[in-house]
CSV table of C-alpha atoms in Angstrom, one decimal:
chain,number,residue,atom,x,y,z
A,1,UNK,CA,-13.1,19.5,-13.8
A,2,UNK,CA,-14.9,22.2,-11.8
A,3,UNK,CA,-17.8,24.0,-13.4
A,4,UNK,CA,-19.0,27.3,-12.2
A,5,UNK,CA,-21.8,27.9,-14.7
A,6,UNK,CA,-25.3,28.4,-13.3
A,7,UNK,CA,-26.4,25.8,-15.8
A,8,UNK,CA,-23.7,23.3,-14.9
A,9,UNK,CA,-26.2,20.4,-14.6
A,10,UNK,CA,-27.6,21.0,-18.0
A,11,UNK,CA,-24.1,21.3,-19.6
A,12,UNK,CA,-22.8,18.2,-17.8
A,13,UNK,CA,-25.9,16.2,-18.7
A,14,UNK,CA,-25.8,17.4,-22.3
A,15,UNK,CA,-22.2,16.2,-22.8
A,16,UNK,CA,-22.1,13.2,-20.5
A,17,UNK,CA,-23.5,10.9,-23.3
A,18,UNK,CA,-21.1,12.1,-26.1
A,19,UNK,CA,-19.2,9.2,-27.7
A,20,UNK,CA,-15.4,9.3,-27.3
A,21,UNK,CA,-14.6,9.1,-30.9
A,22,UNK,CA,-16.0,10.6,-34.1
A,23,UNK,CA,-15.2,9.5,-37.7
A,24,UNK,CA,-16.0,13.0,-39.0
A,25,UNK,CA,-13.4,14.9,-37.1
A,26,UNK,CA,-9.7,15.4,-37.6
A,27,UNK,CA,-8.8,16.8,-34.2
A,28,UNK,CA,-8.7,14.6,-31.1
A,29,UNK,CA,-9.7,17.2,-28.5
A,30,UNK,CA,-13.4,17.2,-29.3
A,31,UNK,CA,-15.1,15.7,-26.3
A,32,UNK,CA,-14.6,18.1,-23.5
A,33,UNK,CA,-17.2,19.8,-21.4
A,34,UNK,CA,-17.9,23.3,-22.7
A,35,UNK,CA,-17.6,25.7,-19.9
A,36,UNK,CA,-18.5,29.4,-19.8
A,37,UNK,CA,-14.9,30.1,-18.9
A,38,UNK,CA,-13.9,28.5,-22.2
A,39,UNK,CA,-16.1,30.9,-24.1
A,40,UNK,CA,-14.8,33.8,-22.1
A,41,UNK,CA,-11.2,32.8,-22.9
A,42,UNK,CA,-12.0,32.5,-26.5
A,43,UNK,CA,-13.5,36.0,-26.5
A,44,UNK,CA,-10.3,37.4,-25.0
A,45,UNK,CA,-8.0,35.6,-27.4
A,46,UNK,CA,-9.8,36.5,-30.6
A,47,UNK,CA,-10.7,40.0,-29.8
A,48,UNK,CA,-8.0,41.5,-31.9
A,49,UNK,CA,-8.6,39.2,-34.9
A,50,UNK,CA,-12.3,39.5,-35.5
A,51,UNK,CA,-14.8,42.3,-35.5
A,52,UNK,CA,-17.0,43.0,-32.5
A,53,UNK,CA,-20.0,43.4,-34.8
A,54,UNK,CA,-22.8,45.9,-34.0
A,55,UNK,CA,-26.2,44.7,-32.7
A,56,UNK,CA,-28.5,47.4,-33.9
A,57,UNK,CA,-32.1,48.3,-33.5
A,58,UNK,CA,-33.9,47.5,-36.7
A,59,UNK,CA,-36.5,49.5,-38.7
A,60,UNK,CA,-38.3,46.2,-39.2
A,61,UNK,CA,-39.4,46.3,-35.5
A,62,UNK,CA,-42.6,48.2,-36.2
A,63,UNK,CA,-43.5,45.9,-39.1
A,64,UNK,CA,-43.3,42.7,-37.0
A,65,UNK,CA,-44.6,44.1,-33.7
A,66,UNK,CA,-41.5,43.6,-31.5
A,67,UNK,CA,-38.2,45.3,-30.7
A,68,UNK,CA,-35.7,43.6,-33.2
A,69,UNK,CA,-32.0,43.9,-32.9
A,70,UNK,CA,-29.8,42.6,-35.7
A,71,UNK,CA,-26.4,41.1,-34.8
A,72,UNK,CA,-24.5,41.9,-38.0
A,73,UNK,CA,-22.0,39.0,-38.2
A,74,UNK,CA,-21.9,39.3,-42.0
A,75,UNK,CA,-19.6,42.3,-41.4
A,76,UNK,CA,-16.7,40.0,-40.6
A,77,UNK,CA,-13.8,40.2,-43.0
A,78,UNK,CA,-14.9,37.1,-44.9
A,79,UNK,CA,-18.6,37.8,-44.5
A,80,UNK,CA,-19.2,35.0,-42.0
A,81,UNK,CA,-19.5,34.2,-38.3
A,82,UNK,CA,-17.3,31.1,-38.8
A,83,UNK,CA,-14.3,33.4,-38.4
A,84,UNK,CA,-14.7,33.3,-34.6
A,85,UNK,CA,-14.5,29.5,-34.3
A,86,UNK,CA,-11.7,29.3,-36.9
A,87,UNK,CA,-9.5,31.9,-35.4
A,88,UNK,CA,-9.7,30.3,-31.9
A,89,UNK,CA,-9.1,26.9,-33.4
A,90,UNK,CA,-6.0,28.0,-35.4
A,91,UNK,CA,-4.5,29.9,-32.4
A,92,UNK,CA,-5.0,26.9,-30.3
A,93,UNK,CA,-2.9,24.6,-32.5
A,94,UNK,CA,0.6,23.5,-31.3
A,95,UNK,CA,3.4,25.6,-32.8
A,96,UNK,CA,4.9,22.7,-34.7
A,97,UNK,CA,1.6,22.1,-36.4
A,98,UNK,CA,1.3,25.8,-37.2
A,99,UNK,CA,4.7,25.6,-38.9
A,100,UNK,CA,3.7,22.6,-41.0
A,101,UNK,CA,0.4,24.1,-42.1
A,102,UNK,CA,-3.3,23.2,-42.5
A,103,UNK,CA,-5.5,22.0,-45.4
A,104,UNK,CA,-9.2,22.2,-46.1
A,105,UNK,CA,-11.4,20.9,-48.9
A,106,UNK,CA,-14.6,22.8,-49.6
A,107,UNK,CA,-15.9,26.2,-50.8
A,108,UNK,CA,-17.8,26.8,-47.6
A,109,UNK,CA,-17.6,29.8,-45.3
A,110,UNK,CA,-15.5,27.7,-43.0
A,111,UNK,CA,-12.8,27.2,-45.7
A,112,UNK,CA,-12.9,30.9,-46.5
A,113,UNK,CA,-12.3,31.8,-42.9
A,114,UNK,CA,-9.5,29.2,-42.6
A,115,UNK,CA,-7.8,30.7,-45.7
A,116,UNK,CA,-7.9,34.2,-44.4
A,117,UNK,CA,-7.0,33.7,-40.7
A,118,UNK,CA,-4.3,31.1,-41.4
A,119,UNK,CA,-2.6,33.5,-43.8
A,120,UNK,CA,-2.9,36.3,-41.3
A,121,UNK,CA,-1.2,34.0,-38.7
A,122,UNK,CA,1.5,33.0,-41.2
A,123,UNK,CA,0.3,29.4,-41.1
A,124,UNK,CA,0.7,27.7,-44.5
A,125,UNK,CA,-2.8,27.0,-45.8
A,126,UNK,CA,-4.0,24.9,-48.7
A,127,UNK,CA,-7.6,24.8,-50.0
A,128,UNK,CA,-8.7,22.0,-52.3
A,129,UNK,CA,-11.8,22.9,-54.4
A,130,UNK,CA,-13.6,20.9,-57.0
A,131,UNK,CA,-13.7,22.1,-60.6
A,132,UNK,CA,-17.4,23.0,-60.1
A,133,UNK,CA,-16.6,25.7,-57.5
A,134,UNK,CA,-17.8,29.2,-58.6
A,135,UNK,CA,-14.8,31.1,-59.9
A,136,UNK,CA,-15.5,34.0,-57.5
A,137,UNK,CA,-14.9,31.8,-54.5
A,138,UNK,CA,-11.6,30.4,-55.9
A,139,UNK,CA,-10.5,34.0,-56.6
A,140,UNK,CA,-11.4,35.1,-53.1
A,141,UNK,CA,-9.5,32.3,-51.4
A,142,UNK,CA,-6.4,33.1,-53.4
A,143,UNK,CA,-6.7,36.8,-52.5
A,144,UNK,CA,-6.9,35.8,-48.8
A,145,UNK,CA,-3.5,34.2,-49.2
A,146,UNK,CA,-4.3,30.4,-49.5
A,147,UNK,CA,-2.8,28.1,-52.0
A,148,UNK,CA,-5.9,26.9,-53.9
A,149,UNK,CA,-5.8,23.6,-55.8
A,150,UNK,CA,-8.6,22.5,-58.1
A,151,UNK,CA,-9.2,18.8,-58.0
A,152,UNK,CA,-12.0,16.5,-58.9
A,153,UNK,CA,-15.5,17.1,-60.0
A,154,UNK,CA,-17.2,16.6,-56.6
A,155,UNK,CA,-16.6,17.7,-53.1
A,156,UNK,CA,-15.9,14.1,-52.1
A,157,UNK,CA,-13.1,14.0,-54.7
A,158,UNK,CA,-11.6,17.1,-53.2
A,159,UNK,CA,-11.8,15.8,-49.6
A,160,UNK,CA,-10.2,12.5,-50.5
A,161,UNK,CA,-7.3,14.4,-52.2
A,162,UNK,CA,-6.9,16.8,-49.3
A,163,UNK,CA,-6.7,13.9,-46.8
A,164,UNK,CA,-4.0,12.2,-48.9
A,165,UNK,CA,-2.0,15.4,-49.1
A,166,UNK,CA,-2.3,15.9,-45.4
A,167,UNK,CA,-1.0,12.4,-44.7
A,168,UNK,CA,1.9,12.7,-47.1
A,169,UNK,CA,3.0,16.2,-46.1
A,170,UNK,CA,2.2,16.5,-42.4
A,171,UNK,CA,-0.6,19.1,-42.9
A,172,UNK,CA,-3.5,19.1,-40.5
A,173,UNK,CA,-6.7,18.3,-42.3
A,174,UNK,CA,-9.4,20.6,-41.0
A,175,UNK,CA,-13.1,19.9,-41.3
A,176,UNK,CA,-15.8,21.8,-39.7
A,177,UNK,CA,-16.6,20.0,-36.5
A,178,UNK,CA,-18.0,20.6,-33.1
A,179,UNK,CA,-14.8,20.4,-30.9
A,180,UNK,CA,-14.9,22.4,-27.7
A,181,UNK,CA,-12.4,24.9,-29.1
A,182,UNK,CA,-14.5,25.6,-32.2
A,183,UNK,CA,-17.8,25.8,-30.3
A,184,UNK,CA,-16.2,28.2,-27.7
A,185,UNK,CA,-15.1,30.5,-30.5
A,186,UNK,CA,-18.6,30.6,-32.0
A,187,UNK,CA,-20.2,31.0,-28.6
A,188,UNK,CA,-18.6,34.4,-28.3
A,189,UNK,CA,-21.5,35.7,-30.3
A,190,UNK,CA,-23.8,35.0,-27.4
A,191,UNK,CA,-21.6,36.9,-25.1
A,192,UNK,CA,-21.6,40.0,-27.3
A,193,UNK,CA,-25.3,39.9,-27.9
A,194,UNK,CA,-25.9,39.8,-24.1
A,195,UNK,CA,-23.6,42.7,-23.6
A,196,UNK,CA,-25.0,44.8,-26.4
A,197,UNK,CA,-28.7,44.4,-25.8
A,198,UNK,CA,-30.0,44.8,-22.2
A,199,UNK,CA,-33.2,43.0,-21.1
A,200,UNK,CA,-33.2,40.5,-23.9
A,201,UNK,CA,-36.2,38.2,-24.1
A,202,UNK,CA,-35.0,35.9,-27.0
A,203,UNK,CA,-32.2,35.4,-29.4
A,204,UNK,CA,-32.8,33.7,-32.8
A,205,UNK,CA,-30.0,31.8,-34.6
A,206,UNK,CA,-29.7,29.9,-37.9
A,207,UNK,CA,-29.7,26.2,-37.3
A,208,UNK,CA,-29.6,23.5,-39.9
A,209,UNK,CA,-26.9,20.8,-40.0
A,210,UNK,CA,-24.1,23.1,-38.8
A,211,UNK,CA,-25.6,24.1,-35.5
A,212,UNK,CA,-22.4,25.0,-33.7
A,213,UNK,CA,-23.2,28.7,-33.6
A,214,UNK,CA,-26.6,27.9,-32.0
A,215,UNK,CA,-25.1,25.4,-29.5
A,216,UNK,CA,-22.1,27.5,-28.5
A,217,UNK,CA,-24.1,30.7,-28.1
A,218,UNK,CA,-26.8,28.9,-26.2
A,219,UNK,CA,-24.2,27.8,-23.6
A,220,UNK,CA,-23.1,31.4,-23.1
A,221,UNK,CA,-26.6,32.9,-23.0
A,222,UNK,CA,-28.1,30.3,-20.7
A,223,UNK,CA,-25.2,30.8,-18.3
A,224,UNK,CA,-25.7,34.5,-18.2
A,225,UNK,CA,-29.5,34.4,-18.1
A,226,UNK,CA,-31.4,31.1,-18.1
A,227,UNK,CA,-34.6,33.0,-18.9
A,228,UNK,CA,-33.5,34.2,-22.3
A,229,UNK,CA,-35.2,32.1,-25.0
A,230,UNK,CA,-32.8,30.6,-27.5
A,231,UNK,CA,-34.4,29.7,-30.8
A,232,UNK,CA,-33.0,27.9,-33.9
A,233,UNK,CA,-34.3,28.2,-37.4
A,234,UNK,CA,-33.8,25.8,-40.3
A,235,UNK,CA,-35.2,25.2,-43.7
A,236,UNK,CA,-38.3,23.0,-44.2
A,237,UNK,CA,-36.6,21.4,-47.2
A,238,UNK,CA,-33.7,20.2,-45.0
A,239,UNK,CA,-35.0,19.8,-41.4
A,240,UNK,CA,-31.7,18.2,-40.4
A,241,UNK,CA,-31.6,19.4,-36.8
A,242,UNK,CA,-35.2,18.5,-36.0
A,243,UNK,CA,-34.8,15.0,-37.4
A,244,UNK,CA,-31.5,14.6,-35.5
A,245,UNK,CA,-33.0,15.7,-32.2
A,246,UNK,CA,-36.0,13.4,-32.7
A,247,UNK,CA,-33.7,10.5,-33.5
A,248,UNK,CA,-31.3,11.3,-30.7
A,249,UNK,CA,-28.2,11.2,-32.8
A,250,UNK,CA,-26.8,13.1,-35.9
A,251,UNK,CA,-28.5,12.0,-39.1
A,252,UNK,CA,-26.1,11.0,-41.8
A,253,UNK,CA,-28.5,10.0,-44.6
A,254,UNK,CA,-30.4,13.2,-44.9
A,255,UNK,CA,-30.7,14.2,-48.6
A,256,UNK,CA,-29.1,17.6,-49.1
A,257,UNK,CA,-29.1,20.1,-52.0
A,258,UNK,CA,-25.9,21.0,-53.7
A,259,UNK,CA,-27.4,24.4,-54.7
A,260,UNK,CA,-25.2,27.2,-53.5
A,261,UNK,CA,-28.2,29.2,-52.4
A,262,UNK,CA,-28.6,27.0,-49.3
A,263,UNK,CA,-25.0,26.8,-48.2
A,264,UNK,CA,-24.6,25.4,-44.7
A,265,UNK,CA,-28.4,25.5,-44.1
A,266,UNK,CA,-28.6,22.2,-45.9
A,267,UNK,CA,-25.5,20.5,-44.4
A,268,UNK,CA,-25.5,17.3,-42.5
A,269,UNK,CA,-25.7,17.4,-38.8
A,270,UNK,CA,-22.0,17.1,-38.0
A,271,UNK,CA,-21.5,16.4,-34.3
A,272,UNK,CA,-22.9,15.0,-31.1
A,273,UNK,CA,-21.6,17.8,-29.0
A,274,UNK,CA,-23.6,20.4,-30.8
A,275,UNK,CA,-26.7,18.2,-31.0
A,276,UNK,CA,-26.7,17.3,-27.3
A,277,UNK,CA,-26.1,21.0,-26.3
A,278,UNK,CA,-28.9,22.0,-28.6
A,279,UNK,CA,-31.3,19.5,-27.2
A,280,UNK,CA,-30.7,20.6,-23.6
A,281,UNK,CA,-30.2,24.4,-23.9
A,282,UNK,CA,-32.2,25.5,-27.0
A,283,UNK,CA,-35.8,26.3,-26.2
A,284,UNK,CA,-37.3,25.9,-29.7
A,285,UNK,CA,-36.3,24.9,-33.3
A,286,UNK,CA,-38.6,26.0,-36.1
A,287,UNK,CA,-38.5,25.4,-39.9
A,288,UNK,CA,-39.3,27.9,-42.6
A,289,UNK,CA,-40.0,27.7,-46.4
A,290,UNK,CA,-37.7,28.8,-49.1
A,291,UNK,CA,-40.2,31.6,-50.0
A,292,UNK,CA,-39.9,33.0,-46.5
A,293,UNK,CA,-36.1,33.0,-46.7
A,294,UNK,CA,-36.2,34.9,-50.1
A,295,UNK,CA,-38.6,37.6,-48.7
A,296,UNK,CA,-36.3,37.9,-45.6
A,297,UNK,CA,-33.3,38.5,-48.0
A,298,UNK,CA,-35.4,41.3,-49.6
A,299,UNK,CA,-36.5,42.8,-46.3
A,300,UNK,CA,-32.9,43.0,-45.1
A,301,UNK,CA,-31.7,44.5,-48.3
A,302,UNK,CA,-34.4,47.2,-48.3
A,303,UNK,CA,-34.6,48.1,-44.7
A,304,UNK,CA,-31.0,47.4,-43.5
A,305,UNK,CA,-29.0,47.7,-46.7
A,306,UNK,CA,-27.7,44.3,-45.8
A,307,UNK,CA,-26.9,41.9,-48.6
A,308,UNK,CA,-27.0,38.4,-47.0
A,309,UNK,CA,-27.4,34.8,-48.1
A,310,UNK,CA,-29.9,32.1,-47.0
A,311,UNK,CA,-28.0,31.3,-43.8
A,312,UNK,CA,-27.9,35.0,-42.9
A,313,UNK,CA,-31.6,35.6,-43.6
A,314,UNK,CA,-33.1,32.5,-42.2
A,315,UNK,CA,-33.4,33.9,-38.6
A,316,UNK,CA,-35.6,36.8,-39.8
A,317,UNK,CA,-37.5,34.3,-42.0
A,318,UNK,CA,-39.1,32.8,-38.9
A,319,UNK,CA,-40.7,36.2,-38.2
A,320,UNK,CA,-41.7,36.7,-41.8
A,321,UNK,CA,-43.4,33.3,-41.7
A,322,UNK,CA,-45.2,34.1,-38.4
A,323,UNK,CA,-43.6,31.1,-36.7
A,324,UNK,CA,-42.9,32.9,-33.5
A,325,UNK,CA,-46.1,34.7,-32.4
A,326,UNK,CA,-45.1,34.4,-28.7
A,327,UNK,CA,-42.4,37.0,-29.3
A,328,UNK,CA,-44.8,39.8,-30.0
A,329,UNK,CA,-44.0,43.0,-28.0
A,330,UNK,CA,-40.8,41.3,-26.8
A,331,UNK,CA,-37.1,42.4,-27.2
A,332,UNK,CA,-35.5,40.0,-29.7
A,333,UNK,CA,-32.0,39.7,-31.2
A,334,UNK,CA,-31.5,38.0,-34.5
A,335,UNK,CA,-28.0,36.8,-35.6
A,336,UNK,CA,-27.4,37.7,-39.3
A,337,UNK,CA,-24.4,35.3,-39.6
A,338,UNK,CA,-23.4,35.3,-43.3
A,339,UNK,CA,-23.4,37.5,-46.3
A,340,UNK,CA,-21.7,35.5,-49.0
A,341,UNK,CA,-24.4,35.4,-51.7
A,342,UNK,CA,-23.0,35.1,-55.2
A,343,UNK,CA,-23.9,38.0,-57.5
A,344,UNK,CA,-25.8,35.9,-60.1
A,345,UNK,CA,-27.8,34.4,-57.2
A,346,UNK,CA,-28.5,37.8,-55.7
A,347,UNK,CA,-30.2,38.9,-58.9
A,348,UNK,CA,-32.3,35.8,-59.1
A,349,UNK,CA,-33.3,36.0,-55.4
A,350,UNK,CA,-34.4,39.6,-55.6
A,351,UNK,CA,-36.5,39.0,-58.7
A,352,UNK,CA,-38.1,36.0,-57.2
A,353,UNK,CA,-38.7,37.7,-53.8
A,354,UNK,CA,-40.4,40.7,-55.4
A,355,UNK,CA,-42.8,38.3,-57.2
A,356,UNK,CA,-43.5,36.4,-54.0
A,357,UNK,CA,-44.1,39.7,-52.2
A,358,UNK,CA,-46.8,40.6,-54.8
A,359,UNK,CA,-44.7,43.6,-56.0
A,360,UNK,CA,-43.9,42.3,-59.5
A,361,UNK,CA,-46.8,40.9,-61.4
A,362,UNK,CA,-47.7,39.9,-65.0
A,363,UNK,CA,-50.9,39.9,-67.0
A,364,UNK,CA,-51.9,39.3,-70.6
A,365,UNK,CA,-54.9,40.6,-72.6
A,366,UNK,CA,-56.0,40.7,-76.2
A,367,UNK,CA,-56.4,44.1,-77.9
A,368,UNK,CA,-57.6,45.1,-81.4
A,369,UNK,CA,-54.6,45.9,-83.6
A,370,UNK,CA,-55.5,49.5,-84.0
A,371,UNK,CA,-53.5,52.7,-83.3
A,372,UNK,CA,-54.2,54.0,-79.8
A,373,UNK,CA,-55.2,50.8,-78.0
A,374,UNK,CA,-51.8,50.2,-76.5
A,375,UNK,CA,-51.7,53.9,-75.5
A,376,UNK,CA,-55.0,53.4,-73.6
A,377,UNK,CA,-53.6,50.5,-71.7
A,378,UNK,CA,-50.5,52.5,-70.8
A,379,UNK,CA,-52.7,55.3,-69.6
A,380,UNK,CA,-54.5,53.0,-67.2
A,381,UNK,CA,-51.2,51.7,-65.9
A,382,UNK,CA,-49.9,55.3,-65.4
A,383,UNK,CA,-53.1,56.3,-63.6
A,384,UNK,CA,-52.7,53.4,-61.2
A,385,UNK,CA,-49.1,54.5,-60.6
A,386,UNK,CA,-47.5,51.2,-61.6
A,387,UNK,CA,-44.1,50.9,-63.2
A,388,UNK,CA,-43.9,49.0,-66.5
A,389,UNK,CA,-40.9,46.7,-66.5
A,390,UNK,CA,-41.6,44.9,-69.7
A,391,UNK,CA,-44.2,44.8,-72.5
A,392,UNK,CA,-44.5,42.3,-75.3
A,393,UNK,CA,-46.8,42.0,-78.3
A,394,UNK,CA,-47.7,38.8,-80.1
A,395,UNK,CA,-49.5,38.9,-83.5
A,396,UNK,CA,-48.6,35.8,-85.4
A,397,UNK,CA,-49.8,33.1,-82.9
A,398,UNK,CA,-52.9,34.8,-81.5
A,399,UNK,CA,-55.7,32.2,-81.5
A,400,UNK,CA,-58.6,34.8,-81.2
A,401,UNK,CA,-60.1,36.8,-84.0
A,402,UNK,CA,-58.1,38.3,-86.8
A,403,UNK,CA,-56.4,41.7,-86.5
A,404,UNK,CA,-55.8,41.4,-82.8
A,405,UNK,CA,-52.6,41.5,-80.7
A,406,UNK,CA,-51.9,39.7,-77.5
A,407,UNK,CA,-50.1,42.0,-75.0
A,408,UNK,CA,-48.2,40.7,-72.0
A,409,UNK,CA,-47.1,43.2,-69.4
A,410,UNK,CA,-44.8,42.9,-66.4
A,411,UNK,CA,-45.3,45.7,-63.9
A,412,UNK,CA,-44.0,46.7,-60.5
A,413,UNK,CA,-46.4,47.7,-57.7
A,414,UNK,CA,-46.0,49.0,-54.1
A,415,UNK,CA,-47.5,46.1,-52.2
A,416,UNK,CA,-50.2,43.5,-52.2
A,417,UNK,CA,-53.0,46.1,-51.8
A,418,UNK,CA,-51.7,48.1,-54.8
A,419,UNK,CA,-51.5,44.9,-56.9
A,420,UNK,CA,-55.2,44.1,-56.1
A,421,UNK,CA,-56.2,47.7,-57.0
A,422,UNK,CA,-54.4,47.3,-60.4
A,423,UNK,CA,-56.1,44.0,-61.1
A,424,UNK,CA,-59.6,45.3,-60.4
A,425,UNK,CA,-58.9,48.4,-62.7
A,426,UNK,CA,-57.7,46.2,-65.5
A,427,UNK,CA,-60.6,43.7,-65.2
A,428,UNK,CA,-63.1,46.5,-65.3
A,429,UNK,CA,-61.7,47.7,-68.6
A,430,UNK,CA,-60.6,44.3,-70.0
A,431,UNK,CA,-62.8,41.5,-68.6
A,432,UNK,CA,-60.9,38.8,-70.4
A,433,UNK,CA,-57.5,39.9,-69.0
A,434,UNK,CA,-55.6,36.9,-67.7
A,435,UNK,CA,-53.6,37.4,-64.5
A,436,UNK,CA,-50.5,35.1,-64.3
A,437,UNK,CA,-50.2,33.6,-60.9
A,438,UNK,CA,-46.8,33.3,-59.3
């Protein structure tokens, strides 16, 4: 096989040690050297089926001291970059298999993309979801055109049932993997970023267990310009990729959270191809805290009007956390890869992020139960230009002197400096005021 990539040595070495079988995959054509031509072919084949998403200069640039460009992959039809790999994977299937159909078993972005694109290609598609799947996801998959079956109380139950149905009916069981076809589809993001932003210094991708986007795009970017830094970001709570790189093989025993907030960020490292490519082509992998991800969600919502989930916000979180000081004054692209945050989680995330950002605070103080004392407190809050979100009074269980009332206020401020000013003003008037730490 002839390789014409500038980084052919890196790519060949990265994949030369890949085992020839994998218990986690359902397709047999996994272990093939990923060439730049494969990614280019994928880009040509899927160009009519997925969005060429914008990569736009961000107003966050000034705040973080660099030129930031956001690759808005959350604008894909299903809200996820996974569409690129899924569409190329489905169009590469033999025609007889396309007629028989495919089956998946999860409520992930991968399954949503399979449901939509298989339906668009008139491929019969079945999605097996556990009974604990959020109703909104079930509804969305059905609207995409998939036959959705609820089975079992856990994801493992659904997967077992899906495999059995696939074997009995001739469906192809699809599981997110790191086949050359799937990685080539995901790698088209790297091609587009390179075309859209000239003179790039670095590109930041989400990492975690499912690092196919990072690996595939790194192959494209390093071929086009080996000097572009490719950086992956994962959660400190689930440092799956860093542990796998250290061990030299995908980790299978990493404890992962089932909380829908984390999504693919907390997934297991699913393949040797992605891991080996990442180890050779990716310049740096950093981990960020949950708090940084939440603030990143808030920043994107406020500055970009972009509603994203943890996987989509985690790249910016590395800048929020100050983990990449070497990028100051550089030109940086960040891939915002997913926007499938459930509505009830969005509300919780915004509320928590505002608190973490010192813009929502709470304090309590004891006042005499006399007419006018509450009014005086409200006058101070108005003078300090704060917005009162909630105010509660407690008389019955106050442990101080008789005829007093304990007042608890939740207020919104502009920023950390404004919060400090408010705190000083309150302590000057009410020395016993108790400030509730976040």
